[in-house]
Short mmCIF file of C-alpha atoms in Angstrom, two decimals:
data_model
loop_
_atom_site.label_atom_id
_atom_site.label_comp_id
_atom_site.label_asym_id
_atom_site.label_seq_id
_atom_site.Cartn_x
_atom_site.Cartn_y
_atom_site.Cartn_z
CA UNK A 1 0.00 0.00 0.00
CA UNK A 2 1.31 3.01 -0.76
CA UNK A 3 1.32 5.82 1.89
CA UNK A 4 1.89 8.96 0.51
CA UNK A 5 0.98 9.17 -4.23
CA UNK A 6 1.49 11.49 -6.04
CA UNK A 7 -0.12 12.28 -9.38
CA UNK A 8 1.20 12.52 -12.32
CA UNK A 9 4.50 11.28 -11.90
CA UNK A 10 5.77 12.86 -14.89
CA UNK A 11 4.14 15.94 -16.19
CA UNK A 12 5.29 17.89 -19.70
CA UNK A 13 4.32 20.93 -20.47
CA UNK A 14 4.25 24.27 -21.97
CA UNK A 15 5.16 27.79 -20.79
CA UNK A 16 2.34 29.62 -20.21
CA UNK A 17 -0.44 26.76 -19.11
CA UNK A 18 -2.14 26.17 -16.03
CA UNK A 19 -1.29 22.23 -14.42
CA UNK A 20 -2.21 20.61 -11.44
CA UNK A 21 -0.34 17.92 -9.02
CA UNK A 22 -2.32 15.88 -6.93
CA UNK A 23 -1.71 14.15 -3.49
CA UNK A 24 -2.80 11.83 -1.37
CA UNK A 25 -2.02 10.09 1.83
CA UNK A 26 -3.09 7.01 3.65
CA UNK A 27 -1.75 7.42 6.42
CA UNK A 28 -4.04 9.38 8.26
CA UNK A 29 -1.74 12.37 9.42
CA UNK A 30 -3.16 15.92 10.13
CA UNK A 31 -0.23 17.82 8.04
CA UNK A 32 0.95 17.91 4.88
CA UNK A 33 3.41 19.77 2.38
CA UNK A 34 5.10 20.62 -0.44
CA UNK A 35 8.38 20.39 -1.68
CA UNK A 36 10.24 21.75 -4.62
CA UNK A 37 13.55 20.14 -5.63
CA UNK A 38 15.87 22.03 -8.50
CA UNK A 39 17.91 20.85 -10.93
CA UNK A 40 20.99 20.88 -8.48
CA UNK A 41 19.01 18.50 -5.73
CA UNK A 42 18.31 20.94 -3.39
CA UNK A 43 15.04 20.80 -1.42
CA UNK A 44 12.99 23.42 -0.74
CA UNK A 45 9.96 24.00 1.38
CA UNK A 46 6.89 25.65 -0.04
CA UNK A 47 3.73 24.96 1.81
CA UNK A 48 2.36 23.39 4.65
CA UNK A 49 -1.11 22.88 5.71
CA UNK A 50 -2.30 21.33 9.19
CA UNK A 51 -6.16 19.94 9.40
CA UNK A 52 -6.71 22.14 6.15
CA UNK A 53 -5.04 25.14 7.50
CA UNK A 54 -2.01 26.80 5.70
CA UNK A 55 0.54 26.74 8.20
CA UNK A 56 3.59 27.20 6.26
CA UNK A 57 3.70 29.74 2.81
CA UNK A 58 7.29 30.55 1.87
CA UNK A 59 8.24 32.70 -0.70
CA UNK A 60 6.66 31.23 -3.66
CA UNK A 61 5.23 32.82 -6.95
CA UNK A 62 1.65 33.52 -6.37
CA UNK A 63 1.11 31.34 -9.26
CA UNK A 64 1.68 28.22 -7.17
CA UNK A 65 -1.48 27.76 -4.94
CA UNK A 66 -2.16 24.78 -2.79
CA UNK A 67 -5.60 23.64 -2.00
CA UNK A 68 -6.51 21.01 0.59
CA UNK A 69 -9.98 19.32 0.22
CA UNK A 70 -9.57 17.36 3.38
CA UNK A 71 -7.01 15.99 5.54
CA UNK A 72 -5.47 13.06 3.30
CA UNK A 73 -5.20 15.76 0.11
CA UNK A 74 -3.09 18.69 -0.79
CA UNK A 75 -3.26 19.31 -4.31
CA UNK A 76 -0.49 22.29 -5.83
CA UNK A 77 -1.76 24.34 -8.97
CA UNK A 78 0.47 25.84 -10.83
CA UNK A 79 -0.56 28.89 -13.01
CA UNK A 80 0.96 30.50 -15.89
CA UNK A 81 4.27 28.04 -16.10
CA UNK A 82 7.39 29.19 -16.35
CA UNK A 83 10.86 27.49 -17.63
CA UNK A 84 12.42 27.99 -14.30
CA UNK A 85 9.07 25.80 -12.88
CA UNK A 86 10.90 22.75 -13.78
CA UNK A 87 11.61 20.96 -10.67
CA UNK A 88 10.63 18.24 -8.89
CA UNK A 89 7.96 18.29 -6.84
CA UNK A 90 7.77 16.32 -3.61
CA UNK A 91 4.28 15.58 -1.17
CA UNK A 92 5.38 15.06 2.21
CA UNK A 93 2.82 14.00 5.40
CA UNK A 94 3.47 13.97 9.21
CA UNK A 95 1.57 12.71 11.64
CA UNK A 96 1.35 16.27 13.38
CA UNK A 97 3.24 19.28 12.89
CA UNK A 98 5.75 19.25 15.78
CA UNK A 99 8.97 18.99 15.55
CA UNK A 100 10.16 15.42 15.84
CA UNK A 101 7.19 13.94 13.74
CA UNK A 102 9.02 11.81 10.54
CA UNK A 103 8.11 12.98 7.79
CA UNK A 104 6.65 10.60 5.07
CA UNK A 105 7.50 11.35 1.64
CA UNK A 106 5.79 10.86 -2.08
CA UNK A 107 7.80 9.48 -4.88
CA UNK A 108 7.68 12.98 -6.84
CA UNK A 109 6.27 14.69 -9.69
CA UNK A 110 9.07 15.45 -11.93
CA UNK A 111 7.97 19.12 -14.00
CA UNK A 112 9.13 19.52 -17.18
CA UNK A 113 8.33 23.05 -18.26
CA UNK A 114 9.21 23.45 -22.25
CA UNK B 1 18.27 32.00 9.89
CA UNK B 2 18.66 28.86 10.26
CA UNK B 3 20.44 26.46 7.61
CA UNK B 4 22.02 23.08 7.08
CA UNK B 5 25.39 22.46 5.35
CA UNK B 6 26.88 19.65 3.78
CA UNK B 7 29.83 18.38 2.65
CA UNK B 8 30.10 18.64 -1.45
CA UNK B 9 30.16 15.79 -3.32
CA UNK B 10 29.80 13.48 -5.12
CA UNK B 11 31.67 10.89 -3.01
CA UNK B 12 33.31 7.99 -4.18
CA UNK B 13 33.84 4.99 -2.19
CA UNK B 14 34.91 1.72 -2.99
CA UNK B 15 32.60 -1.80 -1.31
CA UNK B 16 33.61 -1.95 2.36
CA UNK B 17 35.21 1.72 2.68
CA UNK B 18 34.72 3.86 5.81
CA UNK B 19 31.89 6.56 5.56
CA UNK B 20 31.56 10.17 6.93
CA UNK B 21 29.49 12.59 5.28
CA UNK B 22 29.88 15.97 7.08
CA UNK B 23 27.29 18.04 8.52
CA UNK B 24 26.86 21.26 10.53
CA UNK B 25 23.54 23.36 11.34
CA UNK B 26 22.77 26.79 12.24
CA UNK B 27 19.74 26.99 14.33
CA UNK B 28 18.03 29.33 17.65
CA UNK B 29 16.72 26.68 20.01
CA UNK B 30 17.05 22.78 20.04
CA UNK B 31 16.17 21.68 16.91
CA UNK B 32 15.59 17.79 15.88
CA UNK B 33 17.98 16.62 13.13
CA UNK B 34 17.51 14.05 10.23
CA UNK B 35 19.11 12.13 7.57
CA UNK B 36 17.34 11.41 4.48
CA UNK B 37 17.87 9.23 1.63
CA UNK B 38 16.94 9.69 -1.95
CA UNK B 39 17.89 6.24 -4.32
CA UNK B 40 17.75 6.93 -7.65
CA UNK B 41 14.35 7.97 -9.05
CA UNK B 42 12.81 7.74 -5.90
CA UNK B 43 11.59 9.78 -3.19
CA UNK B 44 13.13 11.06 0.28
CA UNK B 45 13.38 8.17 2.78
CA UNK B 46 14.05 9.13 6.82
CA UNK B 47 17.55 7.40 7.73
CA UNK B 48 17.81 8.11 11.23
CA UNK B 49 17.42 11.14 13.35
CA UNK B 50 18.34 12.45 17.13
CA UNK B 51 16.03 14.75 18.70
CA UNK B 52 18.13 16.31 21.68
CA UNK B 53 21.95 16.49 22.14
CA UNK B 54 24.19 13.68 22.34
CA UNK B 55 21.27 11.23 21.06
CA UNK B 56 22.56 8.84 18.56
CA UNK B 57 19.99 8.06 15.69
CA UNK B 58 21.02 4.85 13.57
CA UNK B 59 19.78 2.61 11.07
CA UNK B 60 20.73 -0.17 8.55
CA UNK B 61 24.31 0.36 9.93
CA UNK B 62 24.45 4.21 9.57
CA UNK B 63 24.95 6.42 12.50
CA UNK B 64 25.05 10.07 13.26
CA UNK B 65 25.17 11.69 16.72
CA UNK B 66 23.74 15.35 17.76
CA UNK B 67 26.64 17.53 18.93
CA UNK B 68 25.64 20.50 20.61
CA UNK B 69 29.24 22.24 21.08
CA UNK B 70 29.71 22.00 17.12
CA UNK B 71 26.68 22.20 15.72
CA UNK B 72 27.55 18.89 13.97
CA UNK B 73 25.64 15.71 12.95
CA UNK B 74 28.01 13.69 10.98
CA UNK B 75 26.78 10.22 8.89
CA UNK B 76 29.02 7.33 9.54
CA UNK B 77 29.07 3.82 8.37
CA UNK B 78 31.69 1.72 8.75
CA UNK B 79 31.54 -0.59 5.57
CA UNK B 80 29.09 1.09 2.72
CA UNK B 81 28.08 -1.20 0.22
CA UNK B 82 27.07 -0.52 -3.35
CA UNK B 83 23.37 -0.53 -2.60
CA UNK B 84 23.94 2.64 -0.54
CA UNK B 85 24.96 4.49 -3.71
CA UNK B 86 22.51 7.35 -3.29
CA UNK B 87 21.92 10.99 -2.20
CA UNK B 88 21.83 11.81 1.56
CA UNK B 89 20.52 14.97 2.81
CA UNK B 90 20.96 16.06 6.73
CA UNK B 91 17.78 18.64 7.93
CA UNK B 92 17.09 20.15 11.13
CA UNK B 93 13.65 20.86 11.91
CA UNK B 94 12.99 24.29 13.93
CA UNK B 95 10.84 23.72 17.22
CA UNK B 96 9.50 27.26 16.80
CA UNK B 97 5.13 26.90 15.40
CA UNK B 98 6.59 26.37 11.85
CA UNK B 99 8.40 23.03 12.49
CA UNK B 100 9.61 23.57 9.52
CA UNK B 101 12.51 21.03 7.66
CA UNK B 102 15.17 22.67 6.40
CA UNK B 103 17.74 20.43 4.15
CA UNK B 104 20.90 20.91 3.44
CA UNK B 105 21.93 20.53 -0.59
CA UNK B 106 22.61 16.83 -0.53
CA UNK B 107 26.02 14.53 -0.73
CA UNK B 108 25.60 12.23 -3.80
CA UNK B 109 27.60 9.05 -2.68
CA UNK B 110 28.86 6.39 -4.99
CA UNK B 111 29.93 3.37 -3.97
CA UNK B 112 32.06 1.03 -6.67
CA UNK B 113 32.14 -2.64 -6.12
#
């Protein structure tokens, strides 16, 4: 069973549209987030939500917006893509948001902007 | 602010070598620390961690321990094997209402039979 999916796992597309990523965990944890991974392997935080409540927002584009249906989902839109969008894009769950909760993560969306 | 730094890589190790992978963190407060792994194509697996100082977190015969007077949580394994050939990353997480996990840039380590 898979606790933490991500969809799609590979996602082409051109400057200028509007994409989703989708995921979903299993495991029953109350937080979630996203990651952004460059070209160079470096992670990056983006967002965080807790019970459906943003908790973390770095300093991301405005384009990127998360939305969180329910606990086990925390979908990232993207709008407008860019070339420097390409990344990979990591879901990550915890069981709560304190500070020695593991975090859990998806097998990535890898973002190929063109 | 706080931050994570790594040794650069990639490192190259041949089947039964000695591993350290270097780390040192700038933080306020106590945070937890973490390794991750990342095998090829796949996502970020939790290694080991330590949550206070002088814990020692270990795991499939990898160890790091939290030092407090250097800021340091160093990964060590005494005989790497080629199926560790992957990319580590060593994060703190703060303990302020963010609890946020901050990496460092990753060691790619390559192990050659």
């Amino acid at each position: 069973d898979t606790a933490v999916s991500q969809t799609p796992k590979y996602l082409v597309t051109q400057m200028g549209n509007d994409k989703s990523i989708k995921c979903e965990q299993n495991l029953g944890h109350d937080t979630m987030y996203w990651y952004k991974q460059d070209s160079k392997k470096f992670l990056k935080i983006m967002f965080s939500y807790n019970n459906k409540e943003l908790i973390i927002n770095e300093t991301v584009p405005n384009r990127f917006s998360p939305k969180s249906p329910d606990k086990a989902h925390l979908n990232l839109h993207i709008n407008s893509l860019e070339l420097g969008d390409s990344a990979v894009y990591f879901c990550a769950s915890s069981q709560q948001a304190g500070p020695a909760y593991e975090q859990y993560f998806g097998p990535g969306t890898r973002l190929t902007v063109t | 602010g706080d931050s994570v730094t790594q040794m650069e890589g990639p490192v190259t190790l041949s089947e039964e070598a000695f591993l350290t992978i270097n780390c040192t963190y700038t933080a306020t407060g106590y945070p937890s620390l973490f390794w991750y792994v990342q095998y090829p194509g796949e996502g970020l697996q939790l290694l080991l961690k330590a949550t206070k100082a002088d814990d020692k977190g270990s795991n499939k015969g990898f160890e790091a321990t939290y030092r407090k007077e250097t800021t340091s949580f160093h990964l060590e394994k005494g005989s790497v094997q080629v199926s560790d050939s992957a990319v580590y990353f060593c994060a703190l997480r703060r303990t302020d209402s963010s609890y946020k996990l901050i990496f460092g840039s990753g060691t790619r380590l390559l192990v050659r039979p």
